[in-house]
Amino acid sequence: MGKILVTGGAGYIGSHTCVELLSSGYEVVVVDNLENSSKKAIERVESISGKNLDLVIGDIRDEKILDKIFMNQMVDSVIHFAGYKAVGESVEFPLKYYENNVSGTILLLEKMKEYNVKNIVFSSSATVYGDPHEVPIKEGFPLKPYNPYGKTKRMVEMILEDLYESDKSWNIALLRYFNPVGAHESGLIGEDPRGIPNNLTPYITQVAVGKLKKLSVFGNDYPTKDGTGVRDFIHVKDLALGHVRAIEKIMEKPGLFCVNLGTGKGYSVLEVLKAFEKACKKEIPYSIEPRRPGDIAKCYADTNYAKEFLKWEAMFGIEKMAEDAWNWQKNNPDGYGDN
Ligand code: NAD
Ligand code: WQD
């Protein structure tokens, strides 16, 4: 067991991953500037797992912070979540996205190289596939991200590919997540978006809890089973366990690899809505609205490579995702309460 530096570890996926890392016996140090998260998430990670971690409140773009961490902590591997993730905002403020997601990662990699820490798991996204020519999506499909956020993800993948070509002693996992949803079953940690949620499931739970009036379903004229968009929703705990598996794999010194983390199943927006109505035991008002610009009809993963290579497979279905997301929202109507 080693020590893992988790950048962005106070965030949604990061906090759930910290729980699973600590529960699996890893030591964890988190660096997070708390720009999109709360210190309470870390306190709750510690109470769920019954273990402590080191939290460094700071920015990965701050060389001194990284020096301090790598000098004082015997870090074996890095899981790199820190970055911005809002697609619409990335269209409006592309430089902000390239600066944090790309430049921030370059500094992190330079420091890792300097301190001879050459194991990294990177948070990539299914968004790098753009609008796929068919589904399910295999890792070898063409890569054509079409918004600045997606381009930052692909750029970092390319930087990591080149880095690996230049020095084969790096071990690099590119994990392409599909649509993470749900929360820890304790209801203590979960997704806490700032302002009005962009994503489907936090929007639904905020309608259910009475904070928003109704869900707008963006388009019902897609070539899908019921006309609404189809996505591969994956429970955040499954995703977190995928990271633990990726770290185990990294210890085997596999070189560079890239895997989809999804369930392989596609659910439509209306099917998701029904699953949440069942979990919340109430009707969730909605109306059909025009398509959201930039959306695609269908996106779900081919999971064969993850099963074969990573020996990882998602366990939870949409019912459990809805139950856990609702449990978090109803126990924490205002999230961590410090947004
Ligand atoms: P999140 O915003 O909840 O977590 C990101 C964390 O990084 C936050 O705690 C934020 O405060 C921190 N952060 C941002 N910039 C930082 C910086 N420069 N220095 C230090 N900390 C910084 O997001 P998330 O949903 O947990 O996503 C984690 C990663 O996974 C991101 O890289 C995201 O792009 C990627 N991803 C997310 C999704 C999704 O739908 N949630 C899908 C695919 C990929
Ligand atoms: C899902 C479906 C919407 C909100 C985004 C990013 C992607 C990745 C995951 C980071 C679509 C519909 C949504 C609403 C709706 N993130 N919808 N009403 O767009 O698949 O993926 O998050 O890497 O990069 O693009 O997720 O949850 O926004 O939308 O009808 O209020 O729900 O049209 O069909 P998306 P989403």
GROMACS .gro file of C-alpha atoms and ligand atoms in nm:
model
  419
    1MET     CA    1   0.000   0.000   0.000
    2GLY     CA    2   0.126   0.344  -0.079
    3LYS     CA    3   0.045   0.709  -0.045
    4ILE     CA    4  -0.178   0.865  -0.306
    5LEU     CA    5  -0.196   1.237  -0.383
    6VAL     CA    6  -0.553   1.316  -0.485
    7THR     CA    7  -0.586   1.652  -0.659
    8GLY     CA    8  -0.942   1.786  -0.638
    9GLY     CA    9  -1.011   1.531  -0.364
   10ALA     CA   10  -1.277   1.745  -0.194
   11GLY     CA   11  -1.491   1.743  -0.509
   12TYR     CA   12  -1.775   1.513  -0.606
   13ILE     CA   13  -1.585   1.218  -0.757
   14GLY     CA   14  -1.268   1.289  -0.557
   15SER     CA   15  -1.439   1.266  -0.218
   16HIS     CA   16  -1.600   0.931  -0.303
   17THR     CA   17  -1.266   0.803  -0.433
   18CYS     CA   18  -1.092   0.910  -0.109
   19VAL     CA   19  -1.342   0.697   0.088
   20GLU     CA   20  -1.262   0.390  -0.121
   21LEU     CA   21  -0.885   0.453  -0.113
   22LEU     CA   22  -0.882   0.490   0.266
   23SER     CA   23  -1.106   0.184   0.306
   24SER     CA   24  -0.866  -0.015   0.087
   25GLY     CA   25  -0.571   0.078   0.311
   26TYR     CA   26  -0.405   0.357   0.111
   27GLU     CA   27  -0.275   0.672   0.274
   28VAL     CA   28  -0.420   0.981   0.114
   29VAL     CA   29  -0.313   1.342   0.078
   30VAL     CA   30  -0.559   1.577  -0.089
   31VAL     CA   31  -0.476   1.907  -0.256
   32ASP     CA   32  -0.782   2.117  -0.333
   33ASN     CA   33  -0.837   2.493  -0.354
   34LEU     CA   34  -1.203   2.439  -0.250
   35GLU     CA   35  -1.316   2.656  -0.541
   36ASN     CA   36  -1.593   2.410  -0.624
   37SER     CA   37  -1.613   2.209  -0.304
   38SER     CA   38  -1.631   2.217   0.072
   39LYS     CA   39  -1.391   2.125   0.352
   40LYS     CA   40  -1.687   1.945   0.509
   41ALA     CA   41  -1.664   1.681   0.237
   42ILE     CA   42  -1.318   1.588   0.367
   43GLU     CA   43  -1.437   1.578   0.728
   44ARG     CA   44  -1.719   1.346   0.623
   45VAL     CA   45  -1.484   1.126   0.419
   46GLU     CA   46  -1.287   1.080   0.739
   47SER     CA   47  -1.595   0.999   0.944
   48ILE     CA   48  -1.726   0.746   0.687
   49SER     CA   49  -1.394   0.566   0.655
   50GLY     CA   50  -1.287   0.605   1.019
   51LYS     CA   51  -0.946   0.716   0.893
   52ASN     CA   52  -0.768   1.048   0.857
   53LEU     CA   53  -0.616   1.203   0.549
   54ASP     CA   54  -0.396   1.507   0.495
   55LEU     CA   55  -0.574   1.803   0.337
   56VAL     CA   56  -0.365   2.075   0.176
   57ILE     CA   57  -0.584   2.370   0.085
   58GLY     CA   58  -0.416   2.514  -0.220
   59ASP     CA   59  -0.398   2.534  -0.596
   60ILE     CA   60  -0.221   2.288  -0.825
   61ARG     CA   61  -0.107   2.591  -1.027
   62ASP     CA   62   0.096   2.704  -0.726
   63GLU     CA   63   0.448   2.565  -0.758
   64LYS     CA   64   0.525   2.621  -0.389
   65ILE     CA   65   0.226   2.413  -0.281
   66LEU     CA   66   0.332   2.124  -0.503
   67ASP     CA   67   0.695   2.149  -0.385
   68LYS     CA   68   0.579   2.138  -0.026
   69ILE     CA   69   0.368   1.828  -0.087
   70PHE     CA   70   0.622   1.631  -0.288
   71MET     CA   71   0.907   1.729  -0.055
   72ASN     CA   72   0.728   1.638   0.267
   73GLN     CA   73   0.513   1.342   0.169
   74MET     CA   74   0.627   1.012   0.022
   75VAL     CA   75   0.376   1.016  -0.262
   76ASP     CA   76   0.374   0.702  -0.482
   77SER     CA   77   0.097   0.793  -0.727
   78VAL     CA   78  -0.131   1.080  -0.817
   79ILE     CA   79  -0.502   1.071  -0.900
   80HIS     CA   80  -0.569   1.395  -1.081
   81PHE     CA   81  -0.928   1.524  -1.054
   82ALA     CA   82  -0.862   1.897  -1.011
   83GLY     CA   83  -1.005   2.105  -1.291
   84TYR     CA   84  -1.313   2.281  -1.420
   85LYS     CA   85  -1.596   2.077  -1.572
   86ALA     CA   86  -1.885   2.295  -1.690
   87VAL     CA   87  -1.929   2.260  -2.064
   88GLY     CA   88  -2.133   2.581  -2.115
   89GLU     CA   89  -1.894   2.791  -1.908
   90SER     CA   90  -1.601   2.653  -2.111
   91VAL     CA   91  -1.761   2.790  -2.429
   92GLU     CA   92  -1.794   3.132  -2.268
   93PHE     CA   93  -1.454   3.139  -2.095
   94PRO     CA   94  -1.224   2.907  -2.292
   95LEU     CA   95  -0.900   3.058  -2.158
   96LYS     CA   96  -1.007   2.990  -1.800
   97TYR     CA   97  -1.051   2.622  -1.895
   98TYR     CA   98  -0.726   2.584  -2.090
   99GLU     CA   99  -0.538   2.761  -1.813
  100ASN     CA  100  -0.663   2.544  -1.527
  101ASN     CA  101  -0.717   2.209  -1.697
  102VAL     CA  102  -0.418   2.213  -1.932
  103SER     CA  103  -0.159   2.452  -1.781
  104GLY     CA  104  -0.242   2.331  -1.429
  105THR     CA  105  -0.182   1.971  -1.537
  106ILE     CA  106   0.148   2.059  -1.707
  107LEU     CA  107   0.280   2.212  -1.385
  108LEU     CA  108   0.166   1.908  -1.189
  109LEU     CA  109   0.344   1.677  -1.436
  110GLU     CA  110   0.663   1.885  -1.425
  111LYS     CA  111   0.666   1.860  -1.047
  112MET     CA  112   0.593   1.487  -1.056
  113LYS     CA  113   0.888   1.444  -1.291
  114GLU     CA  114   1.113   1.657  -1.069
  115TYR     CA  115   1.030   1.445  -0.764
  116ASN     CA  116   1.037   1.120  -0.963
  117VAL     CA  117   0.670   1.035  -0.903
  118LYS     CA  118   0.572   0.883  -1.236
  119ASN     CA  119   0.236   0.718  -1.170
  120ILE     CA  120  -0.078   0.909  -1.260
  121VAL     CA  121  -0.447   0.836  -1.301
  122PHE     CA  122  -0.618   1.108  -1.504
  123SER     CA  123  -0.989   1.202  -1.505
  124SER     CA  124  -1.083   1.206  -1.868
  125SER     CA  125  -1.434   1.203  -2.005
  126ALA     CA  126  -1.655   1.036  -2.264
  127THR     CA  127  -1.687   1.385  -2.404
  128VAL     CA  128  -1.357   1.323  -2.592
  129TYR     CA  129  -1.554   1.101  -2.834
  130GLY     CA  130  -1.779   1.391  -2.939
  131ASP     CA  131  -2.082   1.261  -3.128
  132PRO     CA  132  -1.995   0.892  -3.184
  133HIS     CA  133  -2.076   0.727  -3.519
  134GLU     CA  134  -2.224   0.433  -3.329
  135VAL     CA  135  -2.285   0.302  -2.978
  136PRO     CA  136  -2.159   0.136  -2.762
  137ILE     CA  137  -1.841   0.343  -2.770
  138LYS     CA  138  -1.508   0.158  -2.778
  139GLU     CA  139  -1.182   0.316  -2.659
  140GLY     CA  140  -1.043   0.306  -3.016
  141PHE     CA  141  -1.321   0.523  -3.162
  142PRO     CA  142  -1.231   0.855  -3.329
  143LEU     CA  143  -1.176   1.141  -3.085
  144LYS     CA  144  -1.349   1.468  -3.175
  145PRO     CA  145  -1.437   1.676  -2.872
  146TYR     CA  146  -1.633   1.982  -2.980
  147ASN     CA  147  -1.635   2.214  -2.680
  148PRO     CA  148  -1.340   2.374  -2.500
  149TYR     CA  149  -1.394   2.158  -2.189
  150GLY     CA  150  -1.379   1.837  -2.394
  151LYS     CA  151  -1.077   1.967  -2.583
  152THR     CA  152  -0.890   2.030  -2.257
  153LYS     CA  153  -0.952   1.664  -2.164
  154ARG     CA  154  -0.823   1.539  -2.499
  155MET     CA  155  -0.525   1.776  -2.487
  156VAL     CA  156  -0.419   1.640  -2.150
  157GLU     CA  157  -0.457   1.285  -2.283
  158MET     CA  158  -0.228   1.381  -2.573
  159ILE     CA  159   0.025   1.542  -2.339
  160LEU     CA  160   0.030   1.224  -2.131
  161GLU     CA  161   0.067   1.008  -2.443
  162ASP     CA  162   0.368   1.216  -2.555
  163LEU     CA  163   0.516   1.211  -2.206
  164TYR     CA  164   0.493   0.834  -2.202
  165GLU     CA  165   0.655   0.810  -2.548
  166SER     CA  166   0.946   1.019  -2.418
  167ASP     CA  167   0.994   0.817  -2.101
  168LYS     CA  168   0.849   0.468  -2.070
  169SER     CA  169   0.903   0.461  -1.694
  170TRP     CA  170   0.576   0.654  -1.650
  171ASN     CA  171   0.259   0.459  -1.569
  172ILE     CA  172  -0.048   0.644  -1.686
  173ALA     CA  173  -0.418   0.560  -1.668
  174LEU     CA  174  -0.659   0.764  -1.880
  175LEU     CA  175  -1.004   0.698  -1.738
  176ARG     CA  176  -1.291   0.814  -1.956
  177TYR     CA  177  -1.595   0.856  -1.732
  178PHE     CA  178  -1.947   0.846  -1.868
  179ASN     CA  179  -2.218   1.020  -1.656
  180PRO     CA  180  -2.141   0.992  -1.284
  181VAL     CA  181  -2.447   1.007  -1.056
  182GLY     CA  182  -2.556   0.903  -0.708
  183ALA     CA  183  -2.387   0.950  -0.375
  184HIS     CA  184  -2.235   0.755  -0.087
  185GLU     CA  185  -2.504   0.536   0.071
  186SER     CA  186  -2.446   0.704   0.411
  187GLY     CA  187  -2.598   1.021   0.265
  188LEU     CA  188  -2.299   1.214   0.408
  189ILE     CA  189  -2.123   1.301   0.082
  190GLY     CA  190  -2.267   1.369  -0.261
  191GLU     CA  191  -2.282   1.611  -0.551
  192ASP     CA  192  -2.317   1.975  -0.445
  193PRO     CA  193  -2.330   2.191  -0.758
  194ARG     CA  194  -2.298   2.566  -0.719
  195GLY     CA  195  -2.599   2.759  -0.845
  196ILE     CA  196  -2.852   2.599  -1.077
  197PRO     CA  197  -2.733   2.251  -1.176
  198ASN     CA  198  -2.627   2.191  -1.537
  199ASN     CA  199  -2.658   1.815  -1.512
  200LEU     CA  200  -2.972   1.607  -1.519
  201THR     CA  201  -2.978   1.420  -1.188
  202PRO     CA  202  -2.893   1.705  -0.947
  203TYR     CA  203  -3.159   1.907  -1.129
  204ILE     CA  204  -3.413   1.629  -1.073
  205THR     CA  205  -3.332   1.592  -0.701
  206GLN     CA  206  -3.352   1.970  -0.652
  207VAL     CA  207  -3.700   1.967  -0.808
  208ALA     CA  208  -3.795   1.674  -0.583
  209VAL     CA  209  -3.674   1.856  -0.270
  210GLY     CA  210  -3.865   2.171  -0.369
  211LYS     CA  211  -3.573   2.401  -0.457
  212LEU     CA  212  -3.661   2.412  -0.828
  213LYS     CA  213  -4.005   2.412  -0.985
  214LYS     CA  214  -3.983   2.169  -1.273
  215LEU     CA  215  -3.741   1.983  -1.492
  216SER     CA  216  -3.695   2.096  -1.852
  217VAL     CA  217  -3.644   1.789  -2.070
  218PHE     CA  218  -3.420   1.908  -2.352
  219GLY     CA  219  -3.569   1.756  -2.667
  220ASN     CA  220  -3.796   1.458  -2.733
  221ASP     CA  221  -3.723   1.422  -3.103
  222TYR     CA  222  -3.389   1.237  -3.089
  223PRO     CA  223  -3.363   0.902  -3.269
  224THR     CA  224  -3.382   0.713  -2.937
  225LYS     CA  225  -3.632   0.478  -2.768
  226ASP     CA  226  -3.859   0.759  -2.642
  227GLY     CA  227  -3.710   1.058  -2.824
  228THR     CA  228  -3.513   1.189  -2.524
  229GLY     CA  229  -3.134   1.173  -2.490
  230VAL     CA  230  -2.973   0.844  -2.385
  231ARG     CA  231  -2.670   0.833  -2.153
  232ASP     CA  232  -2.460   0.585  -1.958
  233PHE     CA  233  -2.521   0.681  -1.595
  234ILE     CA  234  -2.271   0.529  -1.356
  235HIS     CA  235  -2.288   0.521  -0.975
  236VAL     CA  236  -2.013   0.738  -0.828
  237LYS     CA  237  -1.914   0.452  -0.595
  238ASP     CA  238  -1.853   0.225  -0.894
  239LEU     CA  239  -1.647   0.503  -1.047
  240ALA     CA  240  -1.449   0.545  -0.724
  241LEU     CA  241  -1.381   0.170  -0.714
  242GLY     CA  242  -1.261   0.197  -1.076
  243HIS     CA  243  -0.992   0.438  -0.951
  244VAL     CA  244  -0.882   0.198  -0.678
  245ARG     CA  245  -0.856  -0.071  -0.945
  246ALA     CA  246  -0.660   0.165  -1.171
  247ILE     CA  247  -0.415   0.238  -0.887
  248GLU     CA  248  -0.369  -0.137  -0.828
  249LYS     CA  249  -0.306  -0.178  -1.200
  250ILE     CA  250  -0.056   0.109  -1.199
  251MET     CA  251   0.143  -0.076  -0.931
  252GLU     CA  252   0.189  -0.357  -1.189
  253LYS     CA  253   0.371  -0.099  -1.407
  254PRO     CA  254   0.149  -0.137  -1.713
  255GLY     CA  255   0.274   0.169  -1.904
  256LEU     CA  256  -0.004   0.383  -2.051
  257PHE     CA  257  -0.360   0.260  -2.079
  258CYS     CA  258  -0.698   0.412  -2.152
  259VAL     CA  259  -1.035   0.271  -2.041
  260ASN     CA  260  -1.399   0.366  -2.045
  261LEU     CA  261  -1.568   0.374  -1.705
  262GLY     CA  262  -1.937   0.324  -1.771
  263THR     CA  263  -2.201   0.058  -1.718
  264GLY     CA  264  -2.258  -0.020  -2.085
  265LYS     CA  265  -2.630   0.053  -2.044
  266GLY     CA  266  -2.807   0.352  -2.190
  267TYR     CA  267  -3.103   0.514  -2.010
  268SER     CA  268  -3.315   0.790  -2.156
  269VAL     CA  269  -3.390   1.114  -1.974
  270LEU     CA  270  -3.750   0.999  -1.919
  271GLU     CA  271  -3.638   0.660  -1.786
  272VAL     CA  272  -3.407   0.835  -1.541
  273LEU     CA  273  -3.692   1.062  -1.436
  274LYS     CA  274  -3.912   0.755  -1.367
  275ALA     CA  275  -3.638   0.589  -1.160
  276PHE     CA  276  -3.606   0.905  -0.950
  277GLU     CA  277  -3.983   0.936  -0.906
  278LYS     CA  278  -3.979   0.584  -0.766
  279ALA     CA  279  -3.689   0.657  -0.532
  280CYS     CA  280  -3.836   0.988  -0.409
  281LYS     CA  281  -4.189   0.845  -0.395
  282LYS     CA  282  -4.327   1.156  -0.563
  283GLU     CA  283  -4.413   1.289  -0.902
  284ILE     CA  284  -4.152   1.517  -1.052
  285PRO     CA  285  -4.303   1.787  -1.275
  286TYR     CA  286  -4.140   1.835  -1.614
  287SER     CA  287  -4.199   1.991  -1.952
  288ILE     CA  288  -4.058   1.914  -2.293
  289GLU     CA  289  -3.835   2.195  -2.417
  290PRO     CA  290  -3.618   2.245  -2.726
  291ARG     CA  291  -3.293   2.054  -2.760
  292ARG     CA  292  -2.994   2.195  -2.567
  293PRO     CA  293  -2.726   2.313  -2.810
  294GLY     CA  294  -2.429   2.075  -2.829
  295ASP     CA  295  -2.619   1.769  -2.697
  296ILE     CA  296  -2.597   1.434  -2.872
  297ALA     CA  297  -2.863   1.164  -2.905
  298LYS     CA  298  -2.691   0.862  -2.754
  299CYS     CA  299  -2.378   0.793  -2.555
  300TYR     CA  300  -2.290   0.471  -2.375
  301ALA     CA  301  -1.977   0.271  -2.319
  302ASP     CA  302  -1.846  -0.054  -2.451
  303THR     CA  303  -1.721  -0.198  -2.122
  304ASN     CA  304  -1.537  -0.506  -2.250
  305TYR     CA  305  -1.189  -0.360  -2.223
  306ALA     CA  306  -1.249  -0.240  -1.866
  307LYS     CA  307  -1.365  -0.591  -1.773
  308GLU     CA  308  -1.077  -0.771  -1.945
  309PHE     CA  309  -0.787  -0.537  -1.875
  310LEU     CA  310  -0.883  -0.362  -1.552
  311LYS     CA  311  -1.092  -0.650  -1.412
  312TRP     CA  312  -1.346  -0.387  -1.316
  313GLU     CA  313  -1.718  -0.374  -1.378
  314ALA     CA  314  -1.993  -0.146  -1.247
  315MET     CA  315  -2.216  -0.313  -0.985
  316PHE     CA  316  -2.499  -0.068  -0.930
  317GLY     CA  317  -2.807  -0.005  -1.143
  318ILE     CA  318  -3.015   0.306  -1.200
  319GLU     CA  319  -3.246   0.229  -0.903
  320LYS     CA  320  -2.957   0.240  -0.655
  321MET     CA  321  -2.817   0.554  -0.822
  322ALA     CA  322  -3.154   0.726  -0.777
  323GLU     CA  323  -3.199   0.602  -0.417
  324ASP     CA  324  -2.855   0.721  -0.308
  325ALA     CA  325  -2.878   1.054  -0.491
  326TRP     CA  326  -3.214   1.118  -0.326
  327ASN     CA  327  -3.091   1.010   0.018
  328TRP     CA  328  -2.807   1.267  -0.010
  329GLN     CA  329  -3.035   1.545  -0.139
  330LYS     CA  330  -3.310   1.498   0.120
  331ASN     CA  331  -3.063   1.481   0.410
  332ASN     CA  332  -2.868   1.781   0.274
  333PRO     CA  333  -3.118   2.003   0.089
  334ASP     CA  334  -2.851   2.275   0.066
  335GLY     CA  335  -2.563   2.040  -0.001
  336TYR     CA  336  -2.274   2.111   0.237
  337GLY     CA  337  -2.441   2.443   0.309
  338ASP     CA  338  -2.144   2.667   0.237
  339ASN     CA  339  -2.185   2.732  -0.134
  340NAD     P1  340  -1.570   1.878  -0.888
  340NAD     O1  341  -1.573   2.018  -0.936
  340NAD     O2  342  -1.668   1.836  -0.785
  340NAD     O3  343  -1.423   1.844  -0.836
  340NAD     C1  344  -1.308   1.909  -0.883
  340NAD     C2  345  -1.231   1.957  -0.760
  340NAD     O4  346  -1.111   2.020  -0.805
  340NAD     C3  347  -1.308   2.060  -0.679
  340NAD     O5  348  -1.303   2.022  -0.543
  340NAD     C4  349  -1.233   2.191  -0.703
  340NAD     O6  350  -1.238   2.276  -0.590
  340NAD     C5  351  -1.093   2.140  -0.730
  340NAD     N1  352  -1.009   2.226  -0.816
  340NAD     C6  353  -1.039   2.280  -0.936
  340NAD     N2  354  -0.932   2.346  -0.986
  340NAD     C7  355  -0.833   2.332  -0.895
  340NAD     C8  356  -0.699   2.376  -0.888
  340NAD     N3  357  -0.644   2.450  -0.986
  340NAD     N4  358  -0.624   2.344  -0.780
  340NAD     C9  359  -0.677   2.271  -0.678
  340NAD     N5  360  -0.803   2.225  -0.679
  340NAD    C10  361  -0.880   2.256  -0.786
  340NAD     O7  362  -1.581   1.784  -1.017
  340NAD     P2  363  -1.603   1.627  -1.027
  340NAD     O8  364  -1.736   1.603  -1.085
  340NAD     O9  365  -1.564   1.560  -0.902
  340NAD    O10  366  -1.499   1.594  -1.142
  340NAD    C11  367  -1.366   1.554  -1.112
  340NAD    C12  368  -1.287   1.538  -1.241
  340NAD    O11  369  -1.352   1.444  -1.324
  340NAD    C13  370  -1.277   1.667  -1.324
  340NAD    O12  371  -1.148   1.672  -1.382
  340NAD    C14  372  -1.382   1.649  -1.431
  340NAD    O13  373  -1.349   1.718  -1.548
  340NAD    C15  374  -1.377   1.499  -1.453
  340NAD     N6  375  -1.503   1.445  -1.506
  340NAD    C16  376  -1.620   1.472  -1.441
  340NAD    C17  377  -1.739   1.423  -1.493
  340NAD    C18  378  -1.871   1.458  -1.428
  340NAD    O14  379  -1.973   1.451  -1.494
  340NAD     N7  380  -1.875   1.492  -1.299
  340NAD    C19  381  -1.738   1.344  -1.608
  340NAD    C20  382  -1.617   1.316  -1.669
  340NAD    C21  383  -1.499   1.368  -1.616
  341WQD     C1  384  -2.780   1.430  -1.970
  341WQD     C2  385  -2.908   1.428  -2.054
  341WQD     C3  386  -2.960   1.640  -2.156
  341WQD     C4  387  -3.034   1.860  -1.786
  341WQD     C5  388  -2.215   1.627  -1.929
  341WQD     C6  389  -2.090   1.671  -1.997
  341WQD     C7  390  -1.993   1.558  -2.006
  341WQD     C8  391  -1.969   1.493  -1.870
  341WQD     C9  392  -2.096   1.460  -1.800
  341WQD    C10  393  -1.776   1.589  -1.767
  341WQD    C11  394  -2.895   1.505  -2.186
  341WQD    C12  395  -3.065   1.601  -2.055
  341WQD    C13  396  -3.003   1.760  -1.877
  341WQD    C14  397  -3.168   1.910  -1.780
  341WQD    C15  398  -3.229   1.756  -1.954
  341WQD     N1  399  -1.901   1.580  -1.780
  341WQD     N2  400  -3.098   1.709  -1.960
  341WQD     N3  401  -3.260   1.856  -1.865
  341WQD     O1  402  -2.459   1.645  -2.125
  341WQD     O2  403  -2.452   1.391  -2.107
  341WQD     O3  404  -2.273   1.523  -2.007
  341WQD     O4  405  -2.182   1.575  -1.798
  341WQD     O5  406  -1.688   1.538  -1.831
  341WQD     O6  407  -1.875   1.612  -2.057
  341WQD     O7  408  -2.122   1.718  -2.127
  341WQD     O8  409  -2.492   1.527  -1.902
  341WQD     O9  410  -2.650   1.549  -1.716
  341WQD    O10  411  -2.602   1.751  -1.857
  341WQD    O11  412  -2.735   1.564  -1.954
  341WQD    O12  413  -3.315   1.711  -2.029
  341WQD    O13  414  -3.200   2.001  -1.703
  341WQD    O14  415  -3.009   1.496  -1.979
  341WQD    O15  416  -3.017   1.703  -2.266
  341WQD    O16  417  -2.971   1.436  -2.281
  341WQD     P1  418  -2.426   1.525  -2.049
  341WQD     P2  419  -2.620   1.603  -1.849
   0.00000   0.00000   0.00000
